[in-house]
Coordinates of C-alpha atoms in Angstrom, one line a residue:
Chain G
X14 CA 83.9 284.4 74.2
X15 CA 87.6 285.5 74.8
X16 CA 86.3 288.5 72.7
X17 CA 83.8 289.8 75.5
X18 CA 86.1 288.5 78.8
X19 CA 88.8 290.8 77.1
X20 CA 86.5 293.7 76.9
X21 CA 86.2 294.7 80.6
X22 CA 90.0 293.6 81.2
X23 CA 93.6 294.9 80.2
X24 CA 96.3 292.5 79.6
X25 CA 99.7 292.4 80.3
X26 CA 100.7 292.9 77.0
X27 CA 98.5 296.0 76.6
X28 CA 99.7 297.7 80.0
X29 CA 103.3 297.0 78.6
X30 CA 102.2 299.1 75.4
X31 CA 100.4 301.9 76.8
X32 CA 103.6 302.3 79.6
X33 CA 106.1 302.0 76.8
X34 CA 104.2 304.3 74.4
X35 CA 104.8 307.1 76.4
X36 CA 108.4 308.0 77.0
X37 CA 108.5 311.3 77.7
X38 CA 105.3 311.2 80.2
X39 CA 106.4 307.8 81.8
X40 CA 109.9 308.1 82.1
X41 CA 112.0 305.5 84.3
X42 CA 111.7 307.9 87.4
X43 CA 107.9 307.5 86.9
X44 CA 107.5 304.0 86.6
X45 CA 110.0 303.4 89.8
X46 CA 107.1 305.8 91.4
X47 CA 104.5 303.4 90.3
X48 CA 106.0 300.4 91.8
X49 CA 106.7 302.4 94.6
X50 CA 103.3 302.8 95.1
X51 CA 102.8 299.0 95.4
X52 CA 105.3 298.3 98.1
X53 CA 108.0 297.4 95.4
X54 CA 111.5 298.9 95.3
X55 CA 113.2 298.4 92.0
X56 CA 116.4 299.4 91.3
X57 CA 116.8 302.9 89.7
X58 CA 119.7 301.1 87.5
X59 CA 117.4 299.1 86.0
X60 CA 116.3 300.0 82.2
X61 CA 113.1 301.7 81.7
X62 CA 111.6 298.6 79.5
X63 CA 113.0 296.4 82.0
X64 CA 111.1 298.0 84.6
X65 CA 107.9 298.1 82.8
X66 CA 107.8 294.5 81.8
X67 CA 108.2 293.5 85.5
X68 CA 105.4 295.9 86.5
X69 CA 103.6 295.1 83.8
X70 CA 103.3 291.4 85.1
X71 CA 101.8 292.5 88.0
X72 CA 98.1 292.1 88.7
X73 CA 96.0 295.5 88.0
X74 CA 93.2 296.7 89.2
X75 CA 90.5 299.0 87.8
X76 CA 91.9 301.8 90.2
X77 CA 95.7 300.8 89.2
X78 CA 94.9 300.8 85.7
X79 CA 93.2 304.7 86.0
X80 CA 96.5 305.6 87.7
X81 CA 98.3 304.4 84.9
X82 CA 96.0 305.9 82.3
X83 CA 96.0 309.5 84.2
X84 CA 100.0 309.7 83.9
X85 CA 99.6 309.1 80.1
X86 CA 97.0 311.1 79.5
X87 CA 97.7 314.8 78.4
X88 CA 96.1 317.9 78.8
X89 CA 96.4 318.2 75.1
X90 CA 97.4 321.2 73.1
X91 CA 95.3 324.3 72.8
X92 CA 93.5 323.9 69.6
X93 CA 93.6 326.5 67.1
X94 CA 89.8 328.1 66.7
X95 CA 88.0 329.0 63.7
X96 CA 84.8 331.4 63.3
X97 CA 81.6 331.5 61.0
X98 CA 79.3 334.8 61.0
X99 CA 75.7 334.3 60.4
X100 CA 74.3 337.6 59.1
X101 CA 71.1 337.4 60.3
X102 CA 69.5 338.9 63.8
X103 CA 69.0 336.4 65.9
X104 CA 67.8 336.5 69.4
X105 CA 69.4 334.7 72.4
X106 CA 66.3 332.8 73.0
X107 CA 66.2 331.4 69.0
X108 CA 69.8 330.0 69.7
X109 CA 68.9 328.8 73.2
X110 CA 66.1 326.8 71.7
X111 CA 68.0 325.4 68.8
X112 CA 71.0 324.7 70.8
X113 CA 68.8 322.9 73.4
X114 CA 67.1 320.9 70.5
X115 CA 70.7 319.5 69.1
X116 CA 71.4 318.7 72.5
X117 CA 68.1 316.5 72.9
X118 CA 69.0 314.8 69.8
X119 CA 72.8 314.5 70.1
X120 CA 74.4 311.3 69.3
X121 CA 75.0 308.6 71.9
X122 CA 78.8 308.8 72.3
X123 CA 78.3 312.8 72.9
X124 CA 77.6 314.9 76.0
X125 CA 76.0 318.1 75.2
X126 CA 75.2 320.9 77.6
X127 CA 75.1 324.6 77.1
X128 CA 74.1 327.8 79.0
X129 CA 74.1 331.6 78.6
X130 CA 76.7 333.7 79.4
X131 CA 75.8 337.5 79.9
X132 CA 73.2 338.7 77.8
X133 CA 74.5 338.0 74.4
X134 CA 76.5 335.0 74.6
X135 CA 75.5 331.0 74.5
X136 CA 77.8 328.6 74.7
X137 CA 77.4 324.6 74.1
X138 CA 79.8 322.1 75.1
X139 CA 80.3 319.3 73.7
X140 CA 82.2 316.1 75.0
X141 CA 83.2 313.6 72.8
X142 CA 85.3 310.5 72.2
X143 CA 88.1 310.4 69.3
X144 CA 89.0 307.3 68.2
X145 CA 92.5 306.0 66.9
X146 CA 92.7 302.5 65.8
X147 CA 96.2 302.6 65.1
X148 CA 97.0 303.3 69.0
X149 CA 97.3 300.5 71.6
X150 CA 93.8 299.6 72.6
X151 CA 94.0 301.6 76.2
X152 CA 94.7 304.4 74.4
X153 CA 92.4 304.3 71.4
X154 CA 89.9 306.5 72.9
X155 CA 90.9 310.0 73.8
X156 CA 87.6 312.2 75.5
X157 CA 87.6 315.6 74.0
X158 CA 85.6 318.7 74.4
X159 CA 84.6 321.4 71.8
X160 CA 83.3 324.9 73.3
X161 CA 81.1 326.5 70.7
X162 CA 80.6 329.8 71.6
X163 CA 77.5 331.9 69.7
X164 CA 78.3 335.8 70.1
X165 CA 75.4 338.0 69.0
X166 CA 76.5 341.4 67.6
X167 CA 73.5 343.5 66.3
X168 CA 72.4 342.0 63.4
X169 CA 74.6 339.2 62.8
X170 CA 75.8 336.0 65.1
X171 CA 79.3 334.9 65.3
X172 CA 79.9 331.4 65.9
X173 CA 83.2 330.4 67.5
X174 CA 84.8 327.1 67.8
X175 CA 88.1 324.8 67.6
X176 CA 89.2 324.3 64.3
X177 CA 88.2 320.3 63.8
X178 CA 85.9 318.4 61.7
X179 CA 83.8 317.6 64.8
X180 CA 83.1 321.0 65.8
X181 CA 82.5 321.9 62.4
X182 CA 80.0 319.3 61.9
X183 CA 78.2 320.2 65.2
X184 CA 77.8 324.0 63.8
X185 CA 76.4 322.9 60.4
X186 CA 73.5 320.5 62.2
X187 CA 72.8 323.6 64.6
X188 CA 73.1 325.9 61.5
X189 CA 70.8 324.2 59.9
X190 CA 68.4 323.9 62.3
X191 CA 68.7 327.4 62.6
X192 CA 67.6 327.8 58.6
X193 CA 64.9 325.8 59.4
X194 CA 63.5 327.8 62.5
X195 CA 64.2 331.0 60.2
X196 CA 62.5 329.1 57.0
X197 CA 65.6 330.7 55.2
X198 CA 69.3 329.6 54.4
X199 CA 70.9 332.3 56.7
X200 CA 73.9 333.7 54.7
X201 CA 77.3 333.0 55.8
X202 CA 80.6 335.0 56.3
X203 CA 83.6 333.5 56.3
X204 CA 87.5 334.8 56.9
X205 CA 88.6 333.6 53.5
X206 CA 91.3 334.5 50.9
X207 CA 90.0 332.8 48.1
X208 CA 88.8 335.8 46.3
X209 CA 92.8 337.2 46.2
X210 CA 94.6 335.3 43.2
X211 CA 98.0 336.5 43.6
X212 CA 100.9 335.7 46.0
X213 CA 101.3 339.4 47.0
X214 CA 97.8 339.8 48.3
X215 CA 97.8 336.6 50.1
X216 CA 101.1 337.6 51.9
X217 CA 99.5 341.1 52.5
X218 CA 96.8 339.8 54.3
X219 CA 99.1 338.2 56.8
X220 CA 101.8 341.3 56.9
X221 CA 98.5 343.7 57.8
X222 CA 97.4 341.2 60.4
X223 CA 100.5 341.0 62.3
X224 CA 101.1 344.9 62.0
X225 CA 97.4 346.4 62.4
X226 CA 96.5 344.9 65.7
X227 CA 95.1 347.7 67.3
X228 CA 96.7 348.5 70.7
X229 CA 99.7 346.0 69.7
X230 CA 103.1 346.6 68.0
X231 CA 104.8 343.7 66.4
X232 CA 108.2 342.2 68.1
X233 CA 109.0 339.4 66.5
X234 CA 108.2 336.6 63.7
X235 CA 109.2 333.0 65.0
X236 CA 107.5 330.7 62.4
X237 CA 106.4 331.0 59.0
X238 CA 105.3 328.5 56.3
X239 CA 105.1 329.6 53.0
X240 CA 104.0 328.1 49.8
X241 CA 104.3 328.4 46.2
X242 CA 101.4 330.0 44.0
X243 CA 100.4 327.4 41.7
X244 CA 100.5 328.8 38.3
X245 CA 97.4 328.4 36.1
X246 CA 97.8 327.1 32.9
X247 CA 97.7 330.1 30.2
X248 CA 95.2 329.3 28.0
X249 CA 96.8 331.1 25.1
X250 CA 99.5 328.7 25.4
X251 CA 100.9 326.8 22.2
X252 CA 100.0 323.2 22.4
X253 CA 103.1 321.3 20.8
X254 CA 103.1 317.7 21.3
X255 CA 106.9 317.2 21.3
X256 CA 108.4 314.4 23.5
X257 CA 111.4 316.6 24.3
X258 CA 109.1 319.4 25.9
X259 CA 107.1 317.0 28.2
X260 CA 110.9 315.7 29.0
X261 CA 112.0 318.8 30.1
X262 CA 108.9 319.8 31.9
X263 CA 109.3 316.4 34.0
X264 CA 112.8 317.3 34.7
X265 CA 111.8 320.9 36.0
X266 CA 109.1 319.4 37.9
X267 CA 111.7 317.2 40.0
X268 CA 113.5 320.6 41.4
X269 CA 110.2 322.2 42.4
X270 CA 110.0 323.4 45.9
X271 CA 106.1 323.7 46.9
X272 CA 106.4 325.0 50.3
X273 CA 109.0 325.9 52.8
X274 CA 108.9 326.1 56.6
X275 CA 111.0 328.8 58.6
X276 CA 111.7 329.0 62.0
X277 CA 113.8 331.5 64.2
X278 CA 113.8 335.3 64.7
X279 CA 112.8 338.2 63.1
X280 CA 112.2 335.9 59.9
X281 CA 110.5 338.3 57.8
X282 CA 113.7 340.5 57.5
X283 CA 115.5 337.2 56.5
X284 CA 117.3 337.0 53.0
X285 CA 116.0 333.5 52.9
X286 CA 112.1 334.5 53.5
X287 CA 112.4 337.5 51.4
X288 CA 114.5 335.5 48.5
X289 CA 111.1 333.0 48.7
X290 CA 108.7 336.3 48.5
X291 CA 110.3 337.2 45.4
X292 CA 109.8 334.1 44.0
X293 CA 106.4 334.0 44.2
X294 CA 106.0 332.0 47.5
X295 CA 103.3 333.6 49.6
X296 CA 102.5 333.0 53.8
X297 CA 100.3 330.7 54.4
X298 CA 100.5 330.1 58.4
X299 CA 102.5 332.5 60.7
X300 CA 103.1 332.7 64.4
X301 CA 104.1 335.9 65.8
X302 CA 104.4 338.1 68.8
X303 CA 103.1 341.3 69.7
X304 CA 103.9 343.7 72.8
X305 CA 100.6 345.4 74.0
X306 CA 101.2 348.9 74.5
X307 CA 99.8 349.2 77.9
X308 CA 100.4 348.5 81.3
X309 CA 102.0 345.6 81.9
X310 CA 103.0 345.5 78.2
X311 CA 103.3 341.7 77.8
X312 CA 104.2 340.1 74.6
X313 CA 101.7 338.2 73.5
X314 CA 102.5 335.0 71.2
X315 CA 99.6 334.4 68.3
X316 CA 99.4 332.1 65.2
X317 CA 97.2 332.3 62.3
X318 CA 97.0 330.0 59.4
X319 CA 94.8 328.3 56.3
X320 CA 94.0 324.9 56.8
X321 CA 93.7 324.9 52.8
X322 CA 96.4 327.2 52.0
X323 CA 96.2 327.0 48.3
X324 CA 92.5 328.3 48.2
X325 CA 93.1 330.0 51.3
X326 CA 90.2 328.7 53.1
X327 CA 89.4 327.3 56.5
X328 CA 91.2 330.4 58.6
X329 CA 92.3 329.6 61.8
X330 CA 94.0 331.2 64.6
X331 CA 95.0 330.8 68.3
X332 CA 96.5 333.0 71.0
X333 CA 99.1 330.5 72.3
X334 CA 100.5 333.0 75.4
X335 CA 102.4 335.3 76.5
X336 CA 105.9 336.4 77.7
X337 CA 105.0 338.7 81.1
X338 CA 107.2 341.5 82.2
X339 CA 108.5 340.6 85.6
X340 CA 111.2 342.5 87.8
X341 CA 112.5 344.4 84.6
X342 CA 112.8 341.5 82.3
X343 CA 110.5 339.3 80.4
X344 CA 109.6 335.4 81.0
X345 CA 111.8 333.3 78.9
X346 CA 108.8 330.9 78.3
X347 CA 105.2 331.4 77.6
X348 CA 102.9 331.8 80.5
X349 CA 99.0 331.1 80.1
X350 CA 96.3 333.9 79.5
X351 CA 93.3 334.3 81.1
X352 CA 90.1 332.7 79.7
X353 CA 88.4 336.3 79.5
X354 CA 91.5 338.0 78.1
X355 CA 92.2 335.5 75.5
X356 CA 88.7 336.0 74.2
X357 CA 89.3 339.5 74.1
X358 CA 92.3 338.5 72.0
X359 CA 90.7 336.4 69.9
X360 CA 88.0 339.0 69.0
X361 CA 90.6 341.1 67.9
X362 CA 92.6 338.8 65.2
X363 CA 88.9 338.2 64.1
X364 CA 88.0 341.9 63.9
X365 CA 91.7 342.7 62.1
X366 CA 91.5 339.9 59.6
X367 CA 88.0 341.1 58.7
X368 CA 89.0 344.7 58.2
X369 CA 92.4 343.5 56.4
X370 CA 90.6 341.8 53.9
X371 CA 88.4 344.7 53.3
X372 CA 91.4 346.7 53.2
X373 CA 93.1 344.5 50.5
X374 CA 89.5 344.4 48.4
X375 CA 89.5 348.5 48.1
X376 CA 93.5 347.9 47.2
X377 CA 92.3 345.6 44.7
X378 CA 89.8 347.8 43.2
X379 CA 91.5 351.0 43.3
X380 CA 94.3 349.3 41.3
X381 CA 91.9 347.6 38.9
X382 CA 90.4 351.0 37.9
X383 CA 93.8 352.6 37.6
X384 CA 94.8 350.3 35.5
X385 CA 91.5 350.7 33.5
Chain V
X6 CA 132.8 354.1 76.2
X7 CA 129.8 354.0 73.9
X8 CA 128.7 351.2 71.9
X9 CA 128.2 351.1 68.6
X10 CA 126.5 348.2 66.6
X11 CA 126.4 347.8 62.7
X12 CA 124.3 345.6 60.5
X13 CA 123.6 344.9 56.9
X14 CA 120.3 345.9 55.2
X15 CA 118.9 345.7 51.9
X16 CA 116.7 348.5 51.0
X17 CA 113.6 348.3 48.8
X18 CA 112.8 352.0 49.0
X19 CA 115.1 355.2 48.6
X20 CA 116.1 356.9 52.4
X21 CA 114.1 359.9 51.4
X22 CA 111.2 357.5 50.8
X23 CA 112.0 355.8 54.1
X24 CA 112.3 359.1 55.8
X25 CA 108.7 360.4 54.8
X26 CA 107.1 356.9 56.1
X27 CA 109.1 358.1 59.3
X28 CA 107.4 361.4 59.3
X29 CA 103.8 359.7 59.2
X30 CA 104.8 357.9 62.8
X31 CA 106.7 360.7 64.4
X32 CA 107.0 360.1 68.3
X33 CA 104.3 363.1 69.8
X34 CA 103.1 363.4 73.6
X35 CA 100.4 361.0 72.8
X36 CA 101.9 358.4 71.0
X37 CA 103.3 355.2 72.7
X38 CA 105.7 354.9 70.2
X39 CA 107.6 356.9 67.1
X40 CA 110.6 358.3 65.3
X41 CA 112.2 361.6 65.7
X42 CA 114.1 362.7 62.6
X43 CA 117.5 364.6 63.5
X44 CA 118.5 364.7 59.8
X45 CA 117.6 363.4 56.6
X46 CA 120.0 363.1 53.5
X47 CA 120.0 361.1 50.2
X48 CA 122.0 358.4 51.4
X49 CA 121.5 358.3 55.1
X50 CA 118.6 359.2 58.1
X51 CA 120.0 359.7 61.6
X52 CA 117.1 359.4 63.6
X53 CA 115.8 358.0 67.2
X54 CA 112.9 355.6 67.7
X55 CA 111.4 356.4 70.9
X56 CA 109.1 354.1 73.2
X57 CA 107.2 355.5 76.2
X58 CA 106.6 353.0 78.9
X59 CA 103.9 353.9 81.9
X60 CA 104.2 352.2 84.4
X61 CA 103.1 352.0 88.4
X62 CA 106.1 351.8 91.3
X63 CA 105.0 350.8 94.5
X64 CA 106.9 351.8 97.5
X65 CA 106.3 350.1 100.8
X66 CA 107.3 352.8 103.8
X67 CA 108.5 350.5 107.4
X68 CA 105.1 351.1 108.6
X69 CA 104.1 348.9 106.1
X70 CA 101.9 351.4 104.1
X71 CA 102.3 351.1 100.3
X72 CA 102.3 354.1 98.0
X73 CA 102.1 353.7 94.3
X74 CA 103.6 356.5 92.4
X75 CA 103.2 356.4 88.4
X76 CA 105.9 356.5 86.5
X77 CA 106.7 357.4 82.7
X78 CA 109.8 356.0 81.1
X79 CA 111.0 356.3 77.6
X80 CA 113.2 353.7 75.7
X81 CA 115.2 355.3 72.9
X82 CA 117.3 353.8 70.1
X83 CA 119.5 356.3 68.2
X84 CA 120.1 355.2 64.8
X85 CA 121.5 356.2 61.5
X86 CA 120.5 354.1 58.6
X87 CA 122.8 354.6 55.1
X88 CA 122.2 353.6 51.6
X89 CA 125.8 351.9 51.6
X90 CA 126.8 349.1 53.3
X91 CA 127.2 348.7 56.5
X92 CA 123.6 350.2 56.4
X93 CA 122.2 350.8 60.2
X94 CA 124.1 352.1 62.7
X95 CA 122.6 351.5 66.1
X96 CA 124.2 353.9 69.3
X97 CA 124.1 352.2 72.4
X98 CA 121.4 350.3 71.5
X99 CA 120.2 347.3 74.1
X100 CA 120.6 343.8 73.3
X101 CA 117.4 343.1 71.8
X102 CA 117.2 344.8 68.4
X103 CA 114.3 342.6 67.2
X104 CA 111.3 345.2 67.8
X105 CA 113.7 348.0 65.9
X106 CA 114.2 345.9 63.0
X107 CA 110.5 344.8 63.1
X108 CA 109.4 348.6 62.8
X109 CA 112.1 348.8 60.2
X110 CA 110.3 345.9 58.2
X111 CA 106.8 347.8 58.4
X112 CA 108.8 350.9 57.0
X113 CA 109.2 349.0 54.1
X114 CA 105.9 347.4 53.6
X115 CA 107.7 344.0 54.7
X116 CA 110.2 344.0 51.9
X117 CA 113.6 344.7 53.4
X118 CA 116.3 342.0 54.7
X119 CA 118.5 343.3 57.9
X120 CA 121.1 340.6 58.5
X121 CA 124.2 340.8 61.2
X122 CA 127.4 341.7 60.1
X123 CA 130.4 339.1 59.9
X124 CA 133.7 341.4 60.0
X125 CA 137.6 339.7 59.5
X126 CA 138.3 342.0 62.6
X127 CA 142.1 341.9 61.3
X128 CA 141.4 343.5 58.0
X129 CA 138.8 345.8 59.5
X130 CA 141.4 346.6 62.3
X131 CA 144.1 347.1 59.3
X132 CA 141.8 349.5 57.3
X133 CA 140.9 351.5 60.3
X134 CA 144.4 352.1 61.1
X135 CA 145.1 353.3 57.1
X136 CA 141.9 355.8 57.5
X137 CA 143.3 357.1 60.6
X138 CA 146.7 357.8 59.3
X139 CA 148.2 356.4 62.7
X140 CA 149.8 353.8 64.3
X141 CA 147.4 351.6 66.0
X142 CA 148.4 348.6 68.3
X143 CA 146.2 345.8 68.8
X144 CA 147.2 344.8 72.6
X145 CA 144.0 342.2 73.2
X146 CA 142.6 339.8 71.0
X147 CA 139.7 337.1 72.4
X148 CA 139.8 333.8 70.1
X149 CA 137.7 331.0 70.7
X150 CA 137.7 327.4 68.9
X151 CA 141.4 327.2 69.2
X152 CA 141.9 323.4 68.4
X153 CA 144.5 322.2 71.0
X154 CA 144.3 318.7 70.2
X155 CA 141.7 316.7 68.4
X156 CA 138.1 317.5 69.7
X157 CA 139.6 320.0 72.4
X158 CA 139.1 323.5 71.9
X159 CA 140.5 326.5 74.0
X160 CA 138.9 330.1 74.5
X161 CA 142.0 332.3 74.9
X162 CA 142.5 335.9 76.0
X163 CA 145.5 337.7 75.0
X164 CA 146.6 340.7 76.5
X165 CA 149.9 342.7 76.1
X166 CA 151.5 346.0 76.0
X167 CA 152.6 345.8 72.5
X168 CA 151.5 344.1 69.6
X169 CA 149.7 340.6 70.5
X170 CA 148.9 339.5 67.0
X171 CA 152.6 337.9 66.3
X172 CA 152.3 336.0 69.7
X173 CA 148.9 335.1 68.6
X174 CA 150.5 333.3 65.2
X175 CA 152.8 331.6 67.8
X176 CA 150.3 330.2 69.6
X177 CA 147.9 328.9 67.1
X178 CA 150.2 327.3 65.1
X179 CA 148.4 327.4 62.0
X180 CA 145.7 325.9 63.8
X181 CA 141.8 327.3 63.1
X182 CA 140.2 329.7 65.5
X183 CA 137.8 332.2 65.4
X184 CA 138.7 335.5 66.5
X185 CA 136.1 337.1 68.6
X186 CA 137.4 340.5 69.7
X187 CA 140.5 343.0 69.3
X188 CA 141.2 345.7 71.2
X189 CA 143.2 348.4 69.1
X190 CA 145.2 351.0 71.1
X191 CA 145.3 354.3 69.3
X192 CA 148.1 357.1 70.6
X193 CA 147.6 360.4 69.9
X194 CA 150.1 362.8 71.6
X195 CA 150.7 361.6 75.0
X196 CA 147.5 360.1 75.6
X197 CA 146.4 356.2 74.5
X198 CA 143.0 355.2 74.2
X199 CA 141.3 351.5 73.2
X200 CA 138.7 350.7 70.8
X201 CA 137.0 347.4 71.1
X202 CA 136.0 345.8 68.1
X203 CA 134.2 342.4 67.8
X204 CA 133.3 340.2 64.6
X205 CA 129.8 340.5 65.1
X206 CA 130.2 344.3 63.9
X207 CA 129.9 345.9 67.1
X208 CA 132.7 348.6 68.8
X209 CA 133.4 350.2 71.9
X210 CA 134.5 353.8 71.4
X211 CA 135.8 356.1 74.6
X212 CA 133.1 359.2 74.7
X213 CA 135.4 361.9 73.9
X214 CA 136.6 360.3 70.5
X215 CA 133.0 359.0 69.4
X216 CA 132.5 361.8 67.1
X217 CA 135.8 361.9 65.2
X218 CA 136.1 357.7 65.4
X219 CA 132.9 356.7 64.6
X220 CA 132.9 357.6 60.8
X221 CA 136.5 355.9 60.1
X222 CA 135.5 353.0 62.0
X223 CA 132.0 352.7 59.9
X224 CA 134.2 353.4 56.5
X225 CA 136.6 350.9 57.7
X226 CA 134.1 348.2 58.0
X227 CA 132.1 349.5 54.7
X228 CA 135.1 347.9 52.9
X229 CA 134.0 344.7 53.9
X230 CA 130.7 344.6 52.2
X231 CA 129.3 341.0 51.8
X232 CA 129.7 340.2 48.1
X233 CA 126.4 338.7 46.9

């Protein structure tokens, strides 16, 4: 019985927890403002804890609770994107039909809607909830939305989605439906580096990506993560069962660095990065800024990374914002970019990444021919 | 006064190779950016990095009518690269060298180390005096981090019509401090002219003495090559 009554109400402790949990968004001034809305003036000299303690003991109706939750709710970071290419000729009607089929069948905790954008794009928006039981009860459920875009480009269709498990699951379900419709397993193309086994090739992917964006010029690299290439055991190695050797190997492993994250300016020219590169580390994630070479010369910040760096799978990327050229100088902080422009930039990353992979493949083939 | 900034670098390719890569990216009337090469030697490259900026300027007349003009601007970085330390010399460059460093990285296939110079100013000034073969006077110094009391630091500018280094010693009383900038007075005949040097490897040289003094300042800084 007690369990059911608690389902639709928030206890003073839960209100206390939710107010206390977000120190940045609900600071002392916000708590004072919340109290002022109720006609209560607390002292601004009271500590945040005392203020929250006093406020949480008051009666809160549905509206009051919503105000608190609104204060706490953050817009969320823009998620990185990922894409899948379906190498088959699909029409917009086929995609629309399959998407509608999925929407009709979608689980009860999801709300899926879809619409056509132009002649060659279809967008499926899925609103769903993410539950995190480790949080306090009132904020366990986070409403989220995944925009899945289908871009028809001649003989292939690119599906662009947020790089998270939920979006991938939805795309997989839609793909199965498309397979059934086409009565064939549609071949899938992914941006992956699994075929490149050397650290140099993996790093070359990123250096080419940041330096060959058409219409852009590399300005700065502000964040880099590097990882050590796992050396495969040589098959012809002598296996000596010697306790002393095992002990030595154990000791070596103690001082082994697996990955390093660097933050700063012009990182790729730093001594630290270059020495790591020489030691066989390769780039797994990068944040860089490139200057657009057309008016008004904005500096765009991009991010690219692999979800599974060791195997070079799960390429994800995002356009983080722009430094605009205003009155002779660049803004100090990143400004948001219009959705339309962002989409073009995302497309540019995808196209460049695919081009870079082909180039590295050609280079690898050429060097293999040469060595033969 | 003209400004010069030196940076250290570890090249992965010889100067000639670097120059041939620059030649592949020459600045033309159609390009947005590129290099203009002046002189290539086995151990140095003198060149310019040019960036073309096209923008529109709007002028509003007293009647509120707007006229838009298409403008073209060029941003130039005049530089010399050396195989020996100091490896990069930038002439009158704007403060941000990031873009230029990124361009060098691309030229060197992302395999080059570029580092700021940390100069010992008194040694640099002494070596410069020796190179010049003339008596010079340090008539201004800027000092920071001079600990007056525990937790209290001073930033001090000393100026004089004679050498101020002795006064600096008296003032500091063996306390720790950081020497940020020095001004060296060089006397040639009746004329005296100042040269400002900073610990980040920059110098300001009077326009008339630029050609004559620049190589001396460079070679005296070269004696401070960091030991690896």
